[in-house]
Coordinates of C-alpha atoms in Angstrom, one line a residue:
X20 CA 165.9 -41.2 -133.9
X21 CA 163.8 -44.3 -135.0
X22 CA 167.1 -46.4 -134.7
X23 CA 167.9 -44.9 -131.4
X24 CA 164.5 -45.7 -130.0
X25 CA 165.1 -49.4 -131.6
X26 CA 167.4 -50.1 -128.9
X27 CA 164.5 -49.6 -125.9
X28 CA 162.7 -52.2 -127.6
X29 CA 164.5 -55.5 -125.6
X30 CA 163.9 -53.6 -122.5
X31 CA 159.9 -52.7 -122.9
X32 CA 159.1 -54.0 -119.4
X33 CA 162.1 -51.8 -117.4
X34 CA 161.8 -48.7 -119.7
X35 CA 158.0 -48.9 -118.5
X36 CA 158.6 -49.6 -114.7
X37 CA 161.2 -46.6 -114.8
X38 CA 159.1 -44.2 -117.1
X39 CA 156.0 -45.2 -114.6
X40 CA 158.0 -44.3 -111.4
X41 CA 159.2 -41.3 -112.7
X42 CA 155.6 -40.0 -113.8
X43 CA 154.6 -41.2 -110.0
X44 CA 157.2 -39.2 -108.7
X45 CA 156.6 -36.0 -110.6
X46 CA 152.4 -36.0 -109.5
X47 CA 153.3 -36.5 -105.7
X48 CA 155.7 -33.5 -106.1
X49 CA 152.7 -32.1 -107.6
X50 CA 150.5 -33.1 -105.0
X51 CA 152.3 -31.5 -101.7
X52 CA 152.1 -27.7 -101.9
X53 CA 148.4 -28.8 -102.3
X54 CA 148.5 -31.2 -99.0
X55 CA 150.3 -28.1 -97.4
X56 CA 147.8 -25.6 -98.5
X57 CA 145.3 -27.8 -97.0
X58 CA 147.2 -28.4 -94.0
X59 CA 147.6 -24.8 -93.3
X60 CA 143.8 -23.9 -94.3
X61 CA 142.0 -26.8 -93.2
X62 CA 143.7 -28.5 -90.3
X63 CA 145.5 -25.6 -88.6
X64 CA 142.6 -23.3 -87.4
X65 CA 140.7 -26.9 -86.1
X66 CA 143.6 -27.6 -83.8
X67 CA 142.6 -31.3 -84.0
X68 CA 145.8 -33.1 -82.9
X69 CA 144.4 -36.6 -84.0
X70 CA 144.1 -35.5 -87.5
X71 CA 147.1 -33.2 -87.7
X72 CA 149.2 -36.5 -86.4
X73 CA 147.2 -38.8 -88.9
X74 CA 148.1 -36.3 -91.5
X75 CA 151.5 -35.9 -91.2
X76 CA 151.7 -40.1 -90.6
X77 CA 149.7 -40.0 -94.4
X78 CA 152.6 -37.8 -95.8
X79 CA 155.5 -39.6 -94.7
X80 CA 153.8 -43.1 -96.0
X81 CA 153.7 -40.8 -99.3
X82 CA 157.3 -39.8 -98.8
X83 CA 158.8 -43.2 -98.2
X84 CA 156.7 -44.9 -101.3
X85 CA 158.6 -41.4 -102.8
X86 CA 161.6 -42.5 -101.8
X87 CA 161.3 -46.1 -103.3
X88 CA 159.8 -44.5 -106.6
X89 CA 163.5 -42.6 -106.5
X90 CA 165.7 -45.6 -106.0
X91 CA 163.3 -47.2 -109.2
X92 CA 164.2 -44.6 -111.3
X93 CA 167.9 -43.7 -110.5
X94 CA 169.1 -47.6 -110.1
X95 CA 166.6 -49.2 -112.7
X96 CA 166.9 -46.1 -115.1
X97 CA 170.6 -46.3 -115.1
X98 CA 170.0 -49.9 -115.6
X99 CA 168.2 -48.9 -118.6
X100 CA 170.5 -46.7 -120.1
X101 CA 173.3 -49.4 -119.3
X102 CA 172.0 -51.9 -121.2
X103 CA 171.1 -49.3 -124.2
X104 CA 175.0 -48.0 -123.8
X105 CA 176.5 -51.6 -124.0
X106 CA 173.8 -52.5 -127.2
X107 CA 174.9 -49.7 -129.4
X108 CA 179.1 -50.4 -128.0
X109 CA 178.5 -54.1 -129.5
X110 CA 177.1 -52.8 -132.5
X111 CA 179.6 -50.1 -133.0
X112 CA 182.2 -52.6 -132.6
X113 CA 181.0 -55.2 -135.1
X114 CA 180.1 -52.1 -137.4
X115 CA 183.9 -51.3 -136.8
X116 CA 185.9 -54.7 -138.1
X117 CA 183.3 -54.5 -141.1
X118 CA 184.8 -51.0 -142.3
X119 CA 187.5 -50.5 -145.3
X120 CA 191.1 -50.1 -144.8
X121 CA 190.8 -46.5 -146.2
X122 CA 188.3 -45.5 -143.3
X123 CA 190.8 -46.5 -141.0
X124 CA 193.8 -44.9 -143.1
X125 CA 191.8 -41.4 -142.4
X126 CA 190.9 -42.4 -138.7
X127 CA 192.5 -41.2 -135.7
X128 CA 192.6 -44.5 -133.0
X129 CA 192.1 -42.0 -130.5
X130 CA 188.3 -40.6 -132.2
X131 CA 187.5 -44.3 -132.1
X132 CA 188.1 -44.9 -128.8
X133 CA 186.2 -41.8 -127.3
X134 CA 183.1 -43.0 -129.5
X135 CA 183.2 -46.6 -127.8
X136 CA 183.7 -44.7 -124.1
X137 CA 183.1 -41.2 -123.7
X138 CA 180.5 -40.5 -126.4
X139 CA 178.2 -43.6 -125.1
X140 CA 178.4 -42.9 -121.4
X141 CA 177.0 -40.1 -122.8
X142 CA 174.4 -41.5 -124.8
X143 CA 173.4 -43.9 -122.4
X144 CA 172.8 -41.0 -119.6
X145 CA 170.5 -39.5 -122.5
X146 CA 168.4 -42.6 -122.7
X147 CA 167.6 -43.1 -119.3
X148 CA 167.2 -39.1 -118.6
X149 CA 165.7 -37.9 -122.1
X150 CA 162.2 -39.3 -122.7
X151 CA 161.5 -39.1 -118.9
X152 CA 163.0 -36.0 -118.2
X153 CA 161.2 -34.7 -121.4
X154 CA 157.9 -36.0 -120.8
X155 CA 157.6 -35.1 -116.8
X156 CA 159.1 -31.6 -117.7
X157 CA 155.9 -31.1 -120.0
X158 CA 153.6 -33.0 -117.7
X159 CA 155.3 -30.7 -114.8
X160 CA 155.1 -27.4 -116.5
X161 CA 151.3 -28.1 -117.4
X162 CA 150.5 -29.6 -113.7
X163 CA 152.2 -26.6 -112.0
X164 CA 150.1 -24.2 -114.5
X165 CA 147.0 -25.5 -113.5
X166 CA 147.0 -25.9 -109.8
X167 CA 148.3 -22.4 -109.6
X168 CA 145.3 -21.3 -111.9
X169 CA 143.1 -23.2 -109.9
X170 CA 144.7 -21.2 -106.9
X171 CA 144.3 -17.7 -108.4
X172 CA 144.1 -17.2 -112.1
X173 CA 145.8 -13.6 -112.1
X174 CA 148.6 -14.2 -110.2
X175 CA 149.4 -17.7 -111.9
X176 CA 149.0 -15.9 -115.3
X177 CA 151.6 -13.2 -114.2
X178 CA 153.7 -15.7 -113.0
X179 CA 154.0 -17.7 -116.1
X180 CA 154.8 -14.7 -118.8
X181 CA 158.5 -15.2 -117.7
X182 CA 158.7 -18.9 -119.0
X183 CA 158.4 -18.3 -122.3
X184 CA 161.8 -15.7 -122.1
X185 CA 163.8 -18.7 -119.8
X186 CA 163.0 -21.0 -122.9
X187 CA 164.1 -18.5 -125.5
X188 CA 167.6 -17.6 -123.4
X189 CA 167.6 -22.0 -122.9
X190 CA 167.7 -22.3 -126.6
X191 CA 169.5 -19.4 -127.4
X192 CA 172.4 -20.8 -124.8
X193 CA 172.1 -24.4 -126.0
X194 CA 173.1 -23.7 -129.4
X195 CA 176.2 -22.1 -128.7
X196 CA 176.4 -25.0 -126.0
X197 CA 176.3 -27.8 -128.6
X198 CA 179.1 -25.9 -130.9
X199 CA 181.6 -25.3 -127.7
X200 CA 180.6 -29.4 -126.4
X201 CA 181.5 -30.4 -129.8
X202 CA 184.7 -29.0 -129.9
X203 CA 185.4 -29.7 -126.9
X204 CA 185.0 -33.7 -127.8
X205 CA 186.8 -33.5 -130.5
X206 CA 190.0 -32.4 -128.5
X207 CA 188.9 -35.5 -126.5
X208 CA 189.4 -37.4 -129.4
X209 CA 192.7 -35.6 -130.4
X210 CA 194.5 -36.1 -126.3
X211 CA 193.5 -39.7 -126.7
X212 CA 195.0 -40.2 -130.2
X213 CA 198.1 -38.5 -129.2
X214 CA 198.3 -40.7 -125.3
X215 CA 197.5 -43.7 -127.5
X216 CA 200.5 -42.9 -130.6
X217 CA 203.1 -41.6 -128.2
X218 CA 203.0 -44.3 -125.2
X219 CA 202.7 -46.9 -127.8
X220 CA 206.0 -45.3 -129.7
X221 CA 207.6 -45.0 -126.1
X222 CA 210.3 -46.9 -127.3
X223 CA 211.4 -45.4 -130.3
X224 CA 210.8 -41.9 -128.3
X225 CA 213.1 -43.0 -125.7
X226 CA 215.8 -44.6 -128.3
X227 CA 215.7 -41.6 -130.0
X228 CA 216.2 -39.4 -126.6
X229 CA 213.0 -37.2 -128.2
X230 CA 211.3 -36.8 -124.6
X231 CA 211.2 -33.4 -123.8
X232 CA 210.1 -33.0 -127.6
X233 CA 206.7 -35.4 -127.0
X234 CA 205.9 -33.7 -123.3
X235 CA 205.7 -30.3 -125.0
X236 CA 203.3 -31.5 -127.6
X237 CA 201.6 -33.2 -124.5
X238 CA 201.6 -29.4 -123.0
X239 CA 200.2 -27.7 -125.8
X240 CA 197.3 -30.1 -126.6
X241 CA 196.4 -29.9 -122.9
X242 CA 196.6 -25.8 -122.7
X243 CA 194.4 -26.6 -125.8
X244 CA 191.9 -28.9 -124.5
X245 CA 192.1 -26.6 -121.1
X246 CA 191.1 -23.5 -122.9
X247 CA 187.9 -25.6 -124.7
X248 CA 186.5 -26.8 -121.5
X249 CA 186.7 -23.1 -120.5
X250 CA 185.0 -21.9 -122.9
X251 CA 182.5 -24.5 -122.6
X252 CA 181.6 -24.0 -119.3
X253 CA 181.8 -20.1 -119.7
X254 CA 178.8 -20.7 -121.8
X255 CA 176.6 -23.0 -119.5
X256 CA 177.4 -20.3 -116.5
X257 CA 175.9 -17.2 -118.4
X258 CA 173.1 -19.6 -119.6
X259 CA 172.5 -21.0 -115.8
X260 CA 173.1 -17.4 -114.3
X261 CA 170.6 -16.0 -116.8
X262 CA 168.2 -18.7 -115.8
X263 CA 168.5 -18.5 -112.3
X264 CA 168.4 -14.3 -112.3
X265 CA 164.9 -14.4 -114.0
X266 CA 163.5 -17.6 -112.2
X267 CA 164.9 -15.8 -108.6
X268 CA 162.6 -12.3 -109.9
X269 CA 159.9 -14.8 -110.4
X270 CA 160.0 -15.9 -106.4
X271 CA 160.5 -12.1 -105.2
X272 CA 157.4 -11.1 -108.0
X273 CA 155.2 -13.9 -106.4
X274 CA 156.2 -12.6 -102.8
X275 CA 155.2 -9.0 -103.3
X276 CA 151.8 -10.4 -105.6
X277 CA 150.8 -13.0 -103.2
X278 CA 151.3 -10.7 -100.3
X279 CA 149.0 -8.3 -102.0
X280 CA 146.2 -11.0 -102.7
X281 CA 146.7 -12.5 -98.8
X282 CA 146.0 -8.5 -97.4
X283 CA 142.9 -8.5 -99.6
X284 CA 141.2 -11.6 -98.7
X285 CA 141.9 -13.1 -102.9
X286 CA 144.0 -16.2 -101.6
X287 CA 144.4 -17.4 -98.3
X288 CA 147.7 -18.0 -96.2
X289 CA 147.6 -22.0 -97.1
X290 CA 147.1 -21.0 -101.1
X291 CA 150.1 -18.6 -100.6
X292 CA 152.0 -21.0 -99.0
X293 CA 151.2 -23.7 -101.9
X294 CA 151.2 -21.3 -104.4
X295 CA 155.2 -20.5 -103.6
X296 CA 156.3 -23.8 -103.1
X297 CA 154.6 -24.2 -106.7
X298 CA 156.3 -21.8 -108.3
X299 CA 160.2 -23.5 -107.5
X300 CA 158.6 -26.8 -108.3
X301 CA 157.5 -25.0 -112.1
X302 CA 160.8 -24.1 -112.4
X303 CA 162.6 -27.5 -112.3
X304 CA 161.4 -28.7 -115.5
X305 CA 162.9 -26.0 -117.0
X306 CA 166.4 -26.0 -115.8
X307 CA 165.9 -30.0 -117.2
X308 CA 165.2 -28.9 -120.5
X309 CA 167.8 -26.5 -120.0
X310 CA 170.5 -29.4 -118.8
X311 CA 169.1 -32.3 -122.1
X312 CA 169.3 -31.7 -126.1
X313 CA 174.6 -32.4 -126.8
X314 CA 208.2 -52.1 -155.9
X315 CA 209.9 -49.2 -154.9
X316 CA 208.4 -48.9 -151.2
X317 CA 204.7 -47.1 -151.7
X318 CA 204.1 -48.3 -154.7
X319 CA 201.1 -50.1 -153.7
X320 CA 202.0 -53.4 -153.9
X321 CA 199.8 -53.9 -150.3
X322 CA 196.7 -51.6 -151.0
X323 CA 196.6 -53.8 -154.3
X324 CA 196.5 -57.4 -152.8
X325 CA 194.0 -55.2 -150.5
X326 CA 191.7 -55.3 -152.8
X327 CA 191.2 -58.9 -153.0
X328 CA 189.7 -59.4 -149.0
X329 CA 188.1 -55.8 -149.8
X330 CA 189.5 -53.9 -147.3
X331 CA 189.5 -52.1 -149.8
X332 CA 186.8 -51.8 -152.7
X333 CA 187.8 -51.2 -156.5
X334 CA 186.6 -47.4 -157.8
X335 CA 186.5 -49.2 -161.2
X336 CA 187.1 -52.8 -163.2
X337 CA 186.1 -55.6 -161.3
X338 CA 188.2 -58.9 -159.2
X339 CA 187.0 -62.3 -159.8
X340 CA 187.1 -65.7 -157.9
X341 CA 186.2 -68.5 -160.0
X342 CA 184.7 -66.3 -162.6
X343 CA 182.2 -64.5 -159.8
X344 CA 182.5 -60.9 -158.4
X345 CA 183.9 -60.5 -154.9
X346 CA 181.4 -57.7 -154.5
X347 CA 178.5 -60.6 -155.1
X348 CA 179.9 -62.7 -152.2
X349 CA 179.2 -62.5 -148.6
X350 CA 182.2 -60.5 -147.0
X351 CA 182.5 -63.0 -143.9
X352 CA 182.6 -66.1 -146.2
X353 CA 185.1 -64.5 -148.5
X354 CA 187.9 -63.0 -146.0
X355 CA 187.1 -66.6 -144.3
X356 CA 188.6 -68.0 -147.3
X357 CA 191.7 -66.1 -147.3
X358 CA 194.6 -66.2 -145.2
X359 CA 196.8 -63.1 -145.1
X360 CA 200.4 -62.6 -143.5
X361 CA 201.0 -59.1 -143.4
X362 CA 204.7 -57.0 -142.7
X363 CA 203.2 -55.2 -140.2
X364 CA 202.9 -58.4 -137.5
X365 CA 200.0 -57.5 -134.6
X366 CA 199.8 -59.3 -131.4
X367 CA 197.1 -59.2 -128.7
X368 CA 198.4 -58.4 -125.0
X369 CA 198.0 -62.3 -124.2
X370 CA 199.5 -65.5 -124.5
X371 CA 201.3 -67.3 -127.0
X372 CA 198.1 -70.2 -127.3
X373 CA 196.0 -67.0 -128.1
X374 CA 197.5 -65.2 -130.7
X375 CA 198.2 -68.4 -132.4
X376 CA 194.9 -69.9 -132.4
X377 CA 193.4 -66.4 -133.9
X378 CA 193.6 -68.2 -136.8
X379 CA 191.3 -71.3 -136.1
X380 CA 189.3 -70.1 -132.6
X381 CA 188.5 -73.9 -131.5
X382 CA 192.3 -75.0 -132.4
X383 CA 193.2 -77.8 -130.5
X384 CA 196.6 -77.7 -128.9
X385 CA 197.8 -80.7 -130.9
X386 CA 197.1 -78.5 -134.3
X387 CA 198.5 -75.4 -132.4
X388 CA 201.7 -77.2 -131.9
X389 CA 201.4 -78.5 -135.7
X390 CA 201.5 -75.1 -136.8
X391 CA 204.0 -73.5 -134.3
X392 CA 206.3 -76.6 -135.9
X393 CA 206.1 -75.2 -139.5
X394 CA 207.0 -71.5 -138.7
X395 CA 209.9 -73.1 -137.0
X396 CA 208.3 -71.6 -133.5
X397 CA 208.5 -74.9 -131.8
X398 CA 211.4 -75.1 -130.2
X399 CA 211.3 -71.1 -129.1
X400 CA 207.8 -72.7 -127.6
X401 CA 209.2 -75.3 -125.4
X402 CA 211.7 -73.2 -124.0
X403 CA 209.4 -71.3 -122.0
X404 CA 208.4 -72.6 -118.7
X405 CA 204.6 -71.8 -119.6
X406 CA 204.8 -73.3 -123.0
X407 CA 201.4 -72.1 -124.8
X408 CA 200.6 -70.0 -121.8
X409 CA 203.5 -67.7 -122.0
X410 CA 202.5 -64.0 -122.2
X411 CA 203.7 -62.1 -125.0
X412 CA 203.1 -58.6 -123.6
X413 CA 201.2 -55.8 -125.4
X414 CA 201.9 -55.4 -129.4
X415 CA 204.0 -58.7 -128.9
X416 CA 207.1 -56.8 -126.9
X417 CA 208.6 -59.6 -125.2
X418 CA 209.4 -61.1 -128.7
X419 CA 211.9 -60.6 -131.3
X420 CA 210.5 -59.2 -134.9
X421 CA 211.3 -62.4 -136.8
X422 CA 209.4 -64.1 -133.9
X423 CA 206.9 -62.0 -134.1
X424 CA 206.1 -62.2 -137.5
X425 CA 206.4 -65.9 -137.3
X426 CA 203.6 -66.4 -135.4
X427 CA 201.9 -64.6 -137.9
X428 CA 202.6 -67.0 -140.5
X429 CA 202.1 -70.1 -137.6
X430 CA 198.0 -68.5 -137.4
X431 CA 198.0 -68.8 -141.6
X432 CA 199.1 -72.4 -140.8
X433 CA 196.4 -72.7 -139.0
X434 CA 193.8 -71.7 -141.1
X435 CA 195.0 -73.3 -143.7
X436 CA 193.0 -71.3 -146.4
X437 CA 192.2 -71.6 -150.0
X438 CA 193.8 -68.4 -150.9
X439 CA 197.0 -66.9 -149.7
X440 CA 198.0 -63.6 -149.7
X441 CA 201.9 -63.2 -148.1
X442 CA 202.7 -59.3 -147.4
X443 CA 206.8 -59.6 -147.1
X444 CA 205.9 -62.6 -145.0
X445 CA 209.7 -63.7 -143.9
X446 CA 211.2 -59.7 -144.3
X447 CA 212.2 -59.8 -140.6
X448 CA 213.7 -63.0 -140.3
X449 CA 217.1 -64.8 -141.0
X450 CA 218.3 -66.0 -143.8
X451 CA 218.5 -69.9 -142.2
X452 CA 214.8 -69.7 -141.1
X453 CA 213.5 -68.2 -144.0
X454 CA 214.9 -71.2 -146.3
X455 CA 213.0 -73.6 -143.6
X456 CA 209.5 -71.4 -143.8
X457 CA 209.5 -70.9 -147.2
X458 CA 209.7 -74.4 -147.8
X459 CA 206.9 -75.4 -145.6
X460 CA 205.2 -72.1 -147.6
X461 CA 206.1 -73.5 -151.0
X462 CA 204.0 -76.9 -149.7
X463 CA 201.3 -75.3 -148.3
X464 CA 200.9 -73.3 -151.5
X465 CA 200.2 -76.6 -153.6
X466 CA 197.0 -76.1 -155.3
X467 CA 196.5 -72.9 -153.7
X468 CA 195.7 -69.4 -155.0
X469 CA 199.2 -67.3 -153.6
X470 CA 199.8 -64.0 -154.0
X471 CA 203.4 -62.9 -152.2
X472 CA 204.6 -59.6 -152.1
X473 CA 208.5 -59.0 -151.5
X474 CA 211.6 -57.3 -152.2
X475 CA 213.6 -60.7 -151.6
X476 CA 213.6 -62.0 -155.1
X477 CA 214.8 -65.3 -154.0
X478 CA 211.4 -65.0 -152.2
X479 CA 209.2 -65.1 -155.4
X480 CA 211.7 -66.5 -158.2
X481 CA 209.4 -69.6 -158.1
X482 CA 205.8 -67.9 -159.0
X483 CA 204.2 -69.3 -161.7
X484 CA 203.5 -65.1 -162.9
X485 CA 205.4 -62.2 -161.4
X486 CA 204.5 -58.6 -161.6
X487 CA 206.8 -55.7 -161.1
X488 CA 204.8 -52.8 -159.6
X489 CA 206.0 -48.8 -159.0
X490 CA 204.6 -45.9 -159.0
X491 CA 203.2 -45.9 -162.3
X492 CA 201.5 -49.5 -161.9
X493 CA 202.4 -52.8 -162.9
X494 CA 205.4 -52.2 -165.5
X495 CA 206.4 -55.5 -166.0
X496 CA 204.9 -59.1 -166.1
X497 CA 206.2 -62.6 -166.7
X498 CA 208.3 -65.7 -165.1
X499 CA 211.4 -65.4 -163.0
X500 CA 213.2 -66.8 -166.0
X501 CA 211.5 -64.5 -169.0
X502 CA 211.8 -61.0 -166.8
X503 CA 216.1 -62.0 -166.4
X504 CA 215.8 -61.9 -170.5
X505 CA 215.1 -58.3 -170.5
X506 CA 218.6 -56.7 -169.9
X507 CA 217.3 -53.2 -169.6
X508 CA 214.0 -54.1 -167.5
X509 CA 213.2 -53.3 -163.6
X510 CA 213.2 -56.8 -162.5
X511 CA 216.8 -57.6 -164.3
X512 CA 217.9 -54.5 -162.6
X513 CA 216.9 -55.8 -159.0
X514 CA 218.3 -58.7 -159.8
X515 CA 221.6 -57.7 -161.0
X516 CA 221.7 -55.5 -157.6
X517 CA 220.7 -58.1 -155.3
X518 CA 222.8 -60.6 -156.4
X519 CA 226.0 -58.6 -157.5
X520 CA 226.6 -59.3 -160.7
X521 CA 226.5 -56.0 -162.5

């Protein structure tokens, strides 16, 4: 809570103006069964027309400053919890890109995205409604308490046993409330991971004619998430029949009481009057409290050169740069330092000059064009009418894999880093272009740190060390040249099969 609250404190000044209207507003709510009882009692029986007039011209002066106090708190206090709901969505973002690979190897896309929508539109209605709400339903409860036993103790005595049996049924019905809203978010979370995985894999769904297959699982999560919001709002209509049953008795209780105390001279008509209109006006703070408070392939070649930008962190052992920890360097400054081409090539929904200059933000097109030149993208780049501006379309779909992932390697170019780390950097292309990209790679990787994972041993025949890595670990270490010398080894073996010479 002390880290919620944090977020009110850049908007002191509009959390007070909204808080303030709001109080204002509850008092003058206060305030009119007492002008009516007065109305009714005092200027009634004088039949002074001057005053009745000046009275009724004082009350609608009160109702329109009302009115303004209103548009304060609904535009200003949505303003409020705007500005609160966008603070937290920045900082859940950045707190996002800053989290391991292995949080988002056990996390659903689809549970992220409802906390960065649904979940704050949420939280953001609770901080412009939950302090107010909460303090003006106290303030109210208290207020309406007290004129009513300044009205007539008895009655306003009677009338108030009931509250404490609404709060108990509140409470009792929030808690099942807040297990049933729960679930019920969660199957938000699940329909968007599932809209998100399946019209993202519409192609492969389509090429693999798997339609009808997909819309039933579509069917069955929406019976699913059907059935939860039923059961949801099952439990908020027994809880707001309950309510409403028991404040209703109240009313018809204070009816057949304050009819009593009228015929025997206790109250008069103007307190009756006042004291009804009192008793619905105790009653909204309650339904507000009521409404608050909800090698071989998997070996693990990748999650090892993982470990390096720590997207991943070691359990045990330790990785050194220049003889210091990583886990003593500033994460920023380290995966700054280290350019990574991975096999599975992502691409933002924009244009070519965008996804290229991910690597270097303030690229000029000059050094753009540089880089394009050395993943062999040049030419492909000229072609298009737009050049730069050309639109690659969402995941990079109006591109071909090898062009795809050649970008990829134009944004390391880019960067230009101390360390490189190539995940099966030319897999997807042909074999003409990868001889031309992995010699601009080879120069690039002069006096650099490279590591370069592949199957493609023409790829890595050149490394100064070479590891052979299963299931089991690393099995085998060494140069191209010593590993060929073992006749019974993995690495022989791949060679041998690669190159058909068994």
């Amino acid at each position: 809570m002390k880290q919620f609250f944090s977020y009110y404190r850049p908007y002191k000044l509009l959390f007070t103006i909204d808080f303030a209207s709001a109080v204002f507003v509850g008092l003058l709510e206060l305030l009119f069964p007492v002008i009516v009882s007065y109305f009714i009692d005092g200027l009634l029986p004088s039949g002074n027309w001057k005053w009745i007039i000046l009275a009724s011209i004082g009350l609608l002066l009160v109702y329109l400053i009302n009115t303004f106090m209103q548009f304060v708190v609904t535009y200003w206090g949505h303003m409020l919890g705007t500005n609160i709901e966008r603070d937290i969505r920045n900082d859940l973002f950045t707190h996002i890109q800053n989290l391991s690979y292995s949080y988002f190897d056990n996390t659903k896309t689809g549970k992220l995205l409802t906390r960065l929508t649904n979940d704050l539109m949420n939280i953001g209605e609770m901080a412009h409604h939950g302090p107010e709400d909460l303090f003006i339903a106290v303030m109210t409860l208290l207020g309406a308490f007290g004129i009513m036993f300044w009205i007539n103790p008895q009655l306003a005595v009677i009338s108030f046993i009931i509250v404490p049996l609404i709060l108990v049924i509140a409470i009792y019905f929030n808690k099942k409330m807040t297990i049933a809203f729960r679930e019920l978010f969660g199957r938000v979370s699940d329909f968007n991971h599932l809209i998100e995985d399946k019209i993202g894999g519409i192609r492969l769904v389509q090429a693999f004619a798997n339609e009808d297959k997909e819309i039933a699982a579509f069917r069955k999560l929406n019976d699913a998430f059907r059935l939860t919001k039923l059961k949801a709002y099952k439990i908020m209509s027994f809880n707001n029949s309950s309510t409403y049953m028991l404040m209703r008795f109240v009313t018809v209780f204070i009816l057949i009481a304050g009819a009593y105390f009228v015929m025997n001279d206790k109250i008069s008509y103007g307190e009756f009057a006042a004291f009804i209109l009192m008793s619905n006006i105790l009653f909204k703070p309650l339904e507000k409290i009521n409404a608050v408070f909800v090698g071989p392939s998997g070996a693990g070649k990748t999650t090892l050169t993982a470990l390096l930008p720590r997207f991943y962190d070691v359990n045990m052992g330790q990785i050194t740069i220049d003889g210091i920890d990583i886990r003593d360097l500033q994460l920023k400054s380290l995966r700054e330092h280290i350019g990574t081409v991975q096999q599975d090539v992502f691409l933002f929904a924009g244009t070519l000059r965008e996804n290229v200059a991910y690597g270097k933000l303030d690229a000029t097109d000059e050094e753009i064009y540089e880089a394009l030149e050395k993943a062999q993208l040049k030419e492909l780049v000229d072609s298009y009418p737009r050049g730069l501006d050309t639109v690659v379309g969402e995941r990079g779909v109006k591109l071909s894999g090898g062009q795809k992932q050649r970008i990829s390697i134009a944004r390391m170019f880019l960067k230009n880093p101390p360390i490189l780390i190539l995940d099966e950097a030319t897999s997807a292309l042909d074999t003409e272009t990868e001889v031309h990209i992995q010699n601009a790679l080879n120069k690039l990787s002069v006096g650099r740190t490279t590591l370069i994972i592949a199957h493609r041993l023409a790829t890595i025949k050149n490394a100064d060390r070479i590891m052979v890595v299963t299931k089991d670990g690393i099995v085998e270490t060494g140069t191209h040249e010593s590993l060929l010398k073992n006749s019974e080894g993995i690495y022989r073996a791949l060679h041998d099969a690669q190159f058909n010479t068994l």
